[in-house]
Amino acid sequence: MSSDFEGYEQDFAVLTAEITSKIARVPRLPPDEKKQMVANVEKQLEEAKELLEQMDLEVRDIPPQSRGMYSNRMRSYKQEMGKLETDFKRSRIAYSDEVRNELLGDDGNSSENQRAHLLDNTERLERSSRRLEAGYQIAVETEQIGQEMLENLSHDREKIQRARERLRETDANLGKSSRVLTGMLRRIIQNRILVVVLAIILVVTILTAVTFSVRRH
């Protein structure tokens, strides 16, 4: 599933880069080309929205424990989409002003240069903003990975502690068993010694009885 999401991501990145480039070119084109470029950008913006919808569906199928990273990326892409639409609206406003100036016969060169300069600055700001967002996204993903590693280490620590407790219980049980076996062995030895002593006493008694019997005869 993640491979499908990454494929949509690549398509979205390529498409938004083309849209950004075309938006910056709109105010500088001749009227006929501007109209065609505006229509082209509108179509690509719709395609980008469809890609976002597909990516959203893919994220919903991801297990909850792994969904956080993809959700953060989706928020970043949606913010980027909103900025593209804002830039396009600004570009269309500039384009509409230029068309009106041409229809009225006004000399709009100075205004056009100012708008072009503003659009250039806006584009640079957008690039800087995207770099900052990318850095923030990397930081968020790194933090999530760190949290997952800490959770895994915590689970491993609990497992080790449980294993140690089981070993202690096993040692205690072995100690008890050893003491019981030692006691049993001691009793067995005592019983054998007692049997030997009784046997010796019995033999001595028999020999004494035999000796007295022989002497009488």
Short mmCIF file of N, CA, C and O in Angstrom, two decimals, residues 64-181:
data_model
loop_
_atom_site.label_atom_id
_atom_site.label_comp_id
_atom_site.label_asym_id
_atom_site.label_seq_id
_atom_site.Cartn_x
_atom_site.Cartn_y
_atom_site.Cartn_z
N PRO A 64 -3.80 2.02 12.17
CA PRO A 64 -3.72 3.24 13.01
C PRO A 64 -2.33 3.48 13.59
O PRO A 64 -1.90 4.61 13.71
N GLN A 65 -1.61 2.40 13.98
CA GLN A 65 -0.31 2.59 14.61
C GLN A 65 0.74 3.14 13.65
O GLN A 65 1.77 3.67 14.09
N SER A 66 0.50 3.05 12.33
CA SER A 66 1.46 3.56 11.35
C SER A 66 0.92 4.74 10.56
O SER A 66 1.54 5.20 9.61
N ARG A 67 -0.27 5.22 10.93
CA ARG A 67 -0.93 6.24 10.12
C ARG A 67 -0.43 7.66 10.39
O ARG A 67 -0.56 8.53 9.56
N GLY A 68 0.17 7.89 11.57
CA GLY A 68 0.53 9.26 11.98
C GLY A 68 1.46 9.95 11.00
O GLY A 68 1.24 11.11 10.63
N MET A 69 2.51 9.26 10.56
CA MET A 69 3.48 9.87 9.67
C MET A 69 2.84 10.28 8.35
O MET A 69 3.06 11.39 7.84
N TYR A 70 1.98 9.41 7.79
CA TYR A 70 1.34 9.71 6.52
C TYR A 70 0.31 10.84 6.68
O TYR A 70 0.14 11.66 5.77
N SER A 71 -0.36 10.89 7.82
CA SER A 71 -1.33 11.97 8.05
C SER A 71 -0.63 13.32 8.09
O SER A 71 -1.14 14.31 7.56
N ASN A 72 0.54 13.38 8.71
CA ASN A 72 1.29 14.64 8.75
C ASN A 72 1.71 15.07 7.35
O ASN A 72 1.65 16.25 7.00
N ARG A 73 2.12 14.11 6.54
CA ARG A 73 2.50 14.44 5.17
C ARG A 73 1.30 14.93 4.37
O ARG A 73 1.41 15.86 3.56
N MET A 74 0.14 14.33 4.62
CA MET A 74 -1.07 14.77 3.92
C MET A 74 -1.42 16.21 4.29
O MET A 74 -1.83 17.01 3.43
N ARG A 75 -1.27 16.56 5.57
CA ARG A 75 -1.56 17.94 5.97
C ARG A 75 -0.62 18.91 5.26
O ARG A 75 -1.05 20.00 4.83
N SER A 76 0.64 18.52 5.12
CA SER A 76 1.59 19.38 4.41
C SER A 76 1.21 19.56 2.95
O SER A 76 1.27 20.66 2.40
N TYR A 77 0.77 18.46 2.31
CA TYR A 77 0.39 18.53 0.89
C TYR A 77 -0.87 19.39 0.71
O TYR A 77 -0.99 20.14 -0.26
N LYS A 78 -1.80 19.26 1.64
CA LYS A 78 -3.03 20.07 1.53
C LYS A 78 -2.72 21.56 1.73
O LYS A 78 -3.32 22.42 1.05
N GLN A 79 -1.79 21.86 2.63
CA GLN A 79 -1.38 23.25 2.80
C GLN A 79 -0.72 23.77 1.53
O GLN A 79 -0.97 24.92 1.10
N GLU A 80 0.12 22.94 0.92
CA GLU A 80 0.76 23.34 -0.33
C GLU A 80 -0.28 23.57 -1.43
O GLU A 80 -0.18 24.52 -2.21
N MET A 81 -1.31 22.71 -1.45
CA MET A 81 -2.37 22.87 -2.44
C MET A 81 -3.10 24.18 -2.23
O MET A 81 -3.42 24.91 -3.19
N GLY A 82 -3.39 24.53 -0.98
CA GLY A 82 -4.06 25.79 -0.70
C GLY A 82 -3.23 26.99 -1.13
O GLY A 82 -3.77 27.97 -1.66
N LYS A 83 -1.93 26.91 -0.93
CA LYS A 83 -1.06 28.02 -1.35
C LYS A 83 -1.01 28.15 -2.87
O LYS A 83 -0.97 29.27 -3.41
N LEU A 84 -0.99 27.02 -3.54
CA LEU A 84 -1.02 27.07 -5.01
C LEU A 84 -2.29 27.75 -5.51
O LEU A 84 -2.25 28.57 -6.44
N GLU A 85 -3.42 27.40 -4.92
CA GLU A 85 -4.68 28.02 -5.34
C GLU A 85 -4.68 29.52 -5.05
O GLU A 85 -5.17 30.32 -5.86
N THR A 86 -4.09 29.91 -3.90
CA THR A 86 -4.00 31.34 -3.58
C THR A 86 -3.12 32.07 -4.59
O THR A 86 -3.46 33.16 -5.06
N ASP A 87 -1.96 31.46 -4.91
CA ASP A 87 -1.06 32.08 -5.89
C ASP A 87 -1.73 32.19 -7.26
O ASP A 87 -1.55 33.18 -7.98
N PHE A 88 -2.52 31.18 -7.60
CA PHE A 88 -3.20 31.21 -8.90
C PHE A 88 -4.24 32.32 -8.94
O PHE A 88 -4.39 33.01 -9.95
N LYS A 89 -4.95 32.50 -7.83
CA LYS A 89 -5.92 33.59 -7.77
C LYS A 89 -5.23 34.95 -7.93
O LYS A 89 -5.71 35.83 -8.66
N ARG A 90 -4.09 35.11 -7.26
CA ARG A 90 -3.34 36.36 -7.40
C ARG A 90 -2.89 36.56 -8.83
O ARG A 90 -2.95 37.67 -9.37
N SER A 91 -2.42 35.48 -9.44
CA SER A 91 -1.95 35.57 -10.81
C SER A 91 -3.10 35.92 -11.76
O SER A 91 -2.93 36.71 -12.69
N ARG A 92 -4.28 35.35 -11.51
CA ARG A 92 -5.44 35.65 -12.36
C ARG A 92 -5.89 37.09 -12.17
O ARG A 92 -6.32 37.74 -13.13
N ILE A 93 -5.78 37.59 -10.93
CA ILE A 93 -6.13 39.00 -10.71
C ILE A 93 -5.19 39.90 -11.49
O ILE A 93 -5.61 40.86 -12.14
N ALA A 94 -3.89 39.58 -11.44
CA ALA A 94 -2.93 40.37 -12.21
C ALA A 94 -3.22 40.27 -13.69
O ALA A 94 -3.16 41.25 -14.44
N TYR A 95 -3.56 39.06 -14.13
CA TYR A 95 -3.89 38.86 -15.55
C TYR A 95 -5.13 39.66 -15.94
O TYR A 95 -5.16 40.31 -16.98
N SER A 96 -6.14 39.70 -15.08
CA SER A 96 -7.36 40.46 -15.37
C SER A 96 -7.06 41.95 -15.43
O SER A 96 -7.58 42.67 -16.28
N ASP A 97 -6.20 42.43 -14.54
CA ASP A 97 -5.84 43.85 -14.56
C ASP A 97 -5.14 44.21 -15.86
O ASP A 97 -5.39 45.28 -16.44
N GLU A 98 -4.26 43.33 -16.29
CA GLU A 98 -3.53 43.62 -17.53
C GLU A 98 -4.47 43.64 -18.73
O GLU A 98 -4.35 44.49 -19.63
N VAL A 99 -5.41 42.70 -18.77
CA VAL A 99 -6.37 42.69 -19.88
C VAL A 99 -7.20 43.96 -19.89
O VAL A 99 -7.45 44.56 -20.94
N ARG A 100 -7.62 44.40 -18.69
CA ARG A 100 -8.41 45.62 -18.60
C ARG A 100 -7.59 46.83 -19.07
O ARG A 100 -8.10 47.71 -19.79
N ASN A 101 -6.33 46.87 -18.70
CA ASN A 101 -5.48 47.98 -19.13
C ASN A 101 -5.30 48.00 -20.63
O ASN A 101 -5.28 49.06 -21.27
N GLU A 102 -5.16 46.78 -21.20
CA GLU A 102 -5.00 46.72 -22.66
C GLU A 102 -6.27 47.18 -23.36
O GLU A 102 -6.22 47.88 -24.38
N LEU A 103 -7.45 46.80 -22.81
CA LEU A 103 -8.71 47.22 -23.43
C LEU A 103 -8.92 48.73 -23.31
O LEU A 103 -9.47 49.37 -24.21
N LEU A 104 -8.46 49.30 -22.19
CA LEU A 104 -8.61 50.74 -21.99
C LEU A 104 -7.52 51.55 -22.68
O LEU A 104 -7.58 52.78 -22.72
N GLY A 105 -6.51 50.85 -23.21
CA GLY A 105 -5.45 51.56 -23.91
C GLY A 105 -4.42 52.17 -22.99
O GLY A 105 -3.66 53.04 -23.38
N ASP A 106 -4.39 51.74 -21.70
CA ASP A 106 -3.43 52.31 -20.75
C ASP A 106 -2.08 51.64 -20.93
O ASP A 106 -1.97 50.50 -21.38
N ASP A 107 -1.06 52.36 -20.55
CA ASP A 107 0.28 51.80 -20.58
C ASP A 107 0.52 51.10 -19.25
O ASP A 107 0.74 51.78 -18.24
N GLY A 108 0.49 49.78 -19.26
CA GLY A 108 0.60 49.04 -18.01
C GLY A 108 1.97 48.43 -17.78
O GLY A 108 2.08 47.49 -17.02
N ASN A 109 3.00 48.97 -18.48
CA ASN A 109 4.32 48.37 -18.33
C ASN A 109 4.85 48.49 -16.91
O ASN A 109 5.40 47.54 -16.34
N SER A 110 4.67 49.67 -16.32
CA SER A 110 5.17 49.87 -14.96
C SER A 110 4.43 48.96 -13.98
O SER A 110 5.04 48.32 -13.12
N SER A 111 3.09 48.91 -14.12
CA SER A 111 2.30 48.05 -13.24
C SER A 111 2.66 46.58 -13.44
O SER A 111 2.76 45.82 -12.48
N GLU A 112 2.92 46.21 -14.70
CA GLU A 112 3.27 44.82 -14.98
C GLU A 112 4.61 44.47 -14.36
O GLU A 112 4.78 43.38 -13.79
N ASN A 113 5.55 45.38 -14.41
CA ASN A 113 6.86 45.12 -13.81
C ASN A 113 6.74 44.95 -12.30
O ASN A 113 7.40 44.09 -11.70
N GLN A 114 5.90 45.81 -11.70
CA GLN A 114 5.71 45.71 -10.25
C GLN A 114 5.07 44.37 -9.88
O GLN A 114 5.48 43.72 -8.93
N ARG A 115 4.06 43.98 -10.68
CA ARG A 115 3.40 42.71 -10.39
C ARG A 115 4.36 41.53 -10.58
O ARG A 115 4.37 40.57 -9.80
N ALA A 116 5.16 41.63 -11.66
CA ALA A 116 6.12 40.55 -11.91
C ALA A 116 7.13 40.47 -10.76
O ALA A 116 7.49 39.37 -10.32
N HIS A 117 7.56 41.62 -10.29
CA HIS A 117 8.50 41.64 -9.17
C HIS A 117 7.86 41.04 -7.92
O HIS A 117 8.49 40.25 -7.19
N LEU A 118 6.60 41.40 -7.67
CA LEU A 118 5.89 40.86 -6.51
C LEU A 118 5.71 39.35 -6.63
O LEU A 118 5.86 38.60 -5.66
N LEU A 119 5.39 38.90 -7.85
CA LEU A 119 5.22 37.46 -8.06
C LEU A 119 6.53 36.71 -7.86
O LEU A 119 6.56 35.60 -7.32
N ASP A 120 7.65 37.32 -8.31
CA ASP A 120 8.95 36.69 -8.10
C ASP A 120 9.24 36.56 -6.61
O ASP A 120 9.71 35.51 -6.14
N ASN A 121 8.98 37.64 -5.88
CA ASN A 121 9.19 37.58 -4.43
C ASN A 121 8.29 36.54 -3.78
O ASN A 121 8.71 35.81 -2.87
N THR A 122 7.04 36.50 -4.26
CA THR A 122 6.11 35.52 -3.70
C THR A 122 6.59 34.10 -3.96
O THR A 122 6.52 33.23 -3.09
N GLU A 123 7.09 33.88 -5.17
CA GLU A 123 7.57 32.54 -5.53
C GLU A 123 8.77 32.15 -4.67
O GLU A 123 8.88 31.01 -4.20
N ARG A 124 9.69 33.11 -4.43
CA ARG A 124 10.83 32.82 -3.57
C ARG A 124 10.39 32.51 -2.14
O ARG A 124 10.91 31.60 -1.48
N LEU A 125 9.40 33.28 -1.66
CA LEU A 125 8.88 33.00 -0.32
C LEU A 125 8.24 31.62 -0.24
O LEU A 125 8.37 30.92 0.77
N GLU A 126 7.53 31.27 -1.32
CA GLU A 126 6.89 29.95 -1.33
C GLU A 126 7.92 28.84 -1.31
O GLU A 126 7.76 27.83 -0.62
N ARG A 127 9.01 29.02 -2.07
CA ARG A 127 10.06 28.01 -2.07
C ARG A 127 10.69 27.88 -0.69
O ARG A 127 10.95 26.77 -0.20
N SER A 128 10.94 29.03 -0.05
CA SER A 128 11.51 28.99 1.30
C SER A 128 10.54 28.32 2.26
O SER A 128 10.95 27.54 3.13
N SER A 129 9.26 28.65 2.11
CA SER A 129 8.25 28.05 2.98
C SER A 129 8.19 26.54 2.80
O SER A 129 8.08 25.78 3.77
N ARG A 130 8.28 26.08 1.54
CA ARG A 130 8.24 24.64 1.28
C ARG A 130 9.46 23.95 1.89
O ARG A 130 9.37 22.83 2.40
N ARG A 131 10.63 24.62 1.80
CA ARG A 131 11.82 24.03 2.40
C ARG A 131 11.67 23.93 3.91
O ARG A 131 12.06 22.93 4.53
N LEU A 132 11.11 24.98 4.52
CA LEU A 132 10.88 24.95 5.97
C LEU A 132 9.89 23.84 6.34
O LEU A 132 10.07 23.13 7.33
N GLU A 133 8.84 23.70 5.54
CA GLU A 133 7.85 22.65 5.81
C GLU A 133 8.47 21.27 5.67
O GLU A 133 8.17 20.35 6.44
N ALA A 134 9.34 21.13 4.64
CA ALA A 134 10.00 19.84 4.45
C ALA A 134 10.90 19.52 5.65
O ALA A 134 10.94 18.39 6.13
N GLY A 135 11.63 20.55 6.14
CA GLY A 135 12.46 20.35 7.32
C GLY A 135 11.64 20.00 8.54
O GLY A 135 12.01 19.12 9.33
N TYR A 136 10.50 20.69 8.69
CA TYR A 136 9.61 20.40 9.82
C TYR A 136 9.07 18.98 9.71
O TYR A 136 8.96 18.25 10.71
N GLN A 137 8.71 18.57 8.49
CA GLN A 137 8.18 17.22 8.28
C GLN A 137 9.22 16.17 8.66
O GLN A 137 8.90 15.15 9.30
N ILE A 138 10.47 16.42 8.26
CA ILE A 138 11.55 15.48 8.61
C ILE A 138 11.71 15.40 10.12
O ILE A 138 11.90 14.33 10.70
N ALA A 139 11.63 16.58 10.78
CA ALA A 139 11.76 16.60 12.25
C ALA A 139 10.63 15.82 12.90
O ALA A 139 10.85 15.07 13.87
N VAL A 140 9.40 15.99 12.38
CA VAL A 140 8.26 15.27 12.95
C VAL A 140 8.42 13.76 12.76
O VAL A 140 8.19 12.97 13.68
N GLU A 141 8.85 13.36 11.55
CA GLU A 141 9.03 11.93 11.30
C GLU A 141 10.13 11.36 12.18
O GLU A 141 10.03 10.24 12.68
N THR A 142 11.22 12.15 12.36
CA THR A 142 12.32 11.69 13.22
C THR A 142 11.84 11.52 14.65
O THR A 142 12.19 10.55 15.34
N GLU A 143 11.01 12.47 15.11
CA GLU A 143 10.47 12.38 16.47
C GLU A 143 9.60 11.14 16.61
O GLU A 143 9.66 10.44 17.63
N GLN A 144 8.79 10.86 15.60
CA GLN A 144 7.93 9.67 15.66
C GLN A 144 8.76 8.38 15.70
O GLN A 144 8.46 7.45 16.44
N ILE A 145 9.82 8.37 14.88
CA ILE A 145 10.69 7.19 14.88
C ILE A 145 11.34 7.02 16.25
O ILE A 145 11.45 5.91 16.78
N GLY A 146 11.78 8.15 16.84
CA GLY A 146 12.38 8.09 18.17
C GLY A 146 11.39 7.57 19.21
O GLY A 146 11.76 6.76 20.07
N GLN A 147 10.14 8.02 19.13
CA GLN A 147 9.13 7.55 20.07
C GLN A 147 8.89 6.05 19.91
O GLN A 147 8.75 5.32 20.89
N GLU A 148 8.83 5.59 18.65
CA GLU A 148 8.63 4.16 18.41
C GLU A 148 9.80 3.35 18.97
O GLU A 148 9.59 2.28 19.56
N MET A 149 11.03 3.89 18.80
CA MET A 149 12.20 3.18 19.32
C MET A 149 12.16 3.13 20.85
O MET A 149 12.46 2.09 21.46
N LEU A 150 11.74 4.25 21.48
CA LEU A 150 11.64 4.26 22.94
C LEU A 150 10.59 3.26 23.42
O LEU A 150 10.78 2.57 24.44
N GLU A 151 9.47 3.20 22.70
CA GLU A 151 8.43 2.24 23.08
C GLU A 151 8.93 0.80 22.95
O GLU A 151 8.68 -0.04 23.81
N ASN A 152 9.66 0.54 21.85
CA ASN A 152 10.21 -0.81 21.66
C ASN A 152 11.21 -1.16 22.77
O ASN A 152 11.22 -2.28 23.28
N LEU A 153 12.07 -0.17 23.11
CA LEU A 153 13.03 -0.40 24.19
C LEU A 153 12.32 -0.65 25.52
O LEU A 153 12.74 -1.49 26.32
N SER A 154 11.22 0.10 25.74
CA SER A 154 10.46 -0.09 26.98
C SER A 154 9.87 -1.50 27.04
O SER A 154 9.91 -2.17 28.08
N HIS A 155 9.31 -1.96 25.89
CA HIS A 155 8.76 -3.32 25.84
C HIS A 155 9.86 -4.36 26.09
O HIS A 155 9.65 -5.34 26.82
N ASP A 156 11.03 -4.14 25.46
CA ASP A 156 12.13 -5.09 25.65
C ASP A 156 12.58 -5.12 27.12
O ASP A 156 12.90 -6.18 27.66
N ARG A 157 12.61 -3.93 27.74
CA ARG A 157 13.00 -3.87 29.15
C ARG A 157 12.03 -4.65 30.03
O ARG A 157 12.43 -5.38 30.94
N GLU A 158 10.72 -4.49 29.74
CA GLU A 158 9.73 -5.24 30.50
C GLU A 158 9.91 -6.74 30.32
O GLU A 158 9.78 -7.52 31.29
N LYS A 159 10.20 -7.16 29.08
CA LYS A 159 10.42 -8.59 28.83
C LYS A 159 11.62 -9.10 29.63
O LYS A 159 11.59 -10.20 30.20
N ILE A 160 12.71 -8.31 29.63
CA ILE A 160 13.91 -8.72 30.36
C ILE A 160 13.62 -8.82 31.86
O ILE A 160 14.07 -9.75 32.53
N GLN A 161 12.87 -7.84 32.38
CA GLN A 161 12.54 -7.87 33.80
C GLN A 161 11.69 -9.10 34.14
O GLN A 161 11.91 -9.75 35.18
N ARG A 162 10.71 -9.41 33.27
CA ARG A 162 9.90 -10.61 33.52
C ARG A 162 10.75 -11.87 33.47
O ARG A 162 10.56 -12.80 34.27
N ALA A 163 11.71 -11.90 32.53
CA ALA A 163 12.59 -13.07 32.44
C ALA A 163 13.45 -13.21 33.70
O ALA A 163 13.66 -14.32 34.21
N ARG A 164 13.92 -12.06 34.22
CA ARG A 164 14.71 -12.12 35.45
C ARG A 164 13.88 -12.62 36.63
O ARG A 164 14.36 -13.41 37.46
N GLU A 165 12.64 -12.16 36.70
CA GLU A 165 11.77 -12.62 37.78
C GLU A 165 11.53 -14.12 37.69
O GLU A 165 11.53 -14.83 38.71
N ARG A 166 11.33 -14.60 36.45
CA ARG A 166 11.15 -16.06 36.29
C ARG A 166 12.40 -16.82 36.70
O ARG A 166 12.32 -17.91 37.29
N LEU A 167 13.59 -16.25 36.38
CA LEU A 167 14.84 -16.91 36.77
C LEU A 167 14.97 -16.95 38.29
O LEU A 167 15.42 -17.96 38.86
N ARG A 168 14.60 -15.83 38.94
CA ARG A 168 14.67 -15.81 40.40
C ARG A 168 13.74 -16.88 40.99
O ARG A 168 14.10 -17.58 41.95
N GLU A 169 12.52 -16.96 40.46
CA GLU A 169 11.58 -17.97 40.95
C GLU A 169 12.12 -19.38 40.72
O GLU A 169 11.99 -20.27 41.59
N THR A 170 12.74 -19.58 39.54
CA THR A 170 13.31 -20.90 39.25
C THR A 170 14.44 -21.22 40.21
O THR A 170 14.55 -22.36 40.71
N ASP A 171 15.31 -20.22 40.49
CA ASP A 171 16.41 -20.44 41.45
C ASP A 171 15.86 -20.78 42.83
O ASP A 171 16.39 -21.67 43.53
N ALA A 172 14.80 -20.05 43.24
CA ALA A 172 14.21 -20.32 44.54
C ALA A 172 13.65 -21.74 44.60
O ALA A 172 13.83 -22.47 45.59
N ASN A 173 12.96 -22.15 43.52
CA ASN A 173 12.40 -23.51 43.48
C ASN A 173 13.50 -24.56 43.50
O ASN A 173 13.38 -25.62 44.14
N LEU A 174 14.58 -24.29 42.75
CA LEU A 174 15.70 -25.23 42.74
C LEU A 174 16.34 -25.34 44.12
O LEU A 174 16.75 -26.42 44.55
N GLY A 175 16.42 -24.19 44.83
CA GLY A 175 16.98 -24.22 46.18
C GLY A 175 16.13 -25.07 47.11
O GLY A 175 16.66 -25.87 47.91
N LYS A 176 14.81 -24.90 47.02
CA LYS A 176 13.92 -25.71 47.84
C LYS A 176 14.06 -27.19 47.51
O LYS A 176 14.12 -28.05 48.41
N SER A 177 14.10 -27.49 46.21
CA SER A 177 14.24 -28.90 45.80
C SER A 177 15.54 -29.48 46.30
O SER A 177 15.60 -30.65 46.74
N SER A 178 16.61 -28.68 46.25
CA SER A 178 17.91 -29.17 46.72
C SER A 178 17.88 -29.48 48.21
O SER A 178 18.42 -30.51 48.66
N ARG A 179 17.24 -28.59 48.97
CA ARG A 179 17.16 -28.84 50.41
C ARG A 179 16.33 -30.09 50.71
O ARG A 179 16.67 -30.89 51.60
N VAL A 180 15.24 -30.28 49.98
CA VAL A 180 14.41 -31.47 50.18
C VAL A 180 15.19 -32.74 49.85
O VAL A 180 15.16 -33.73 50.60
N LEU A 181 15.91 -32.73 48.73
CA LEU A 181 16.70 -33.90 48.34
C LEU A 181 17.81 -34.19 49.35
O LEU A 181 18.10 -35.36 49.67
#
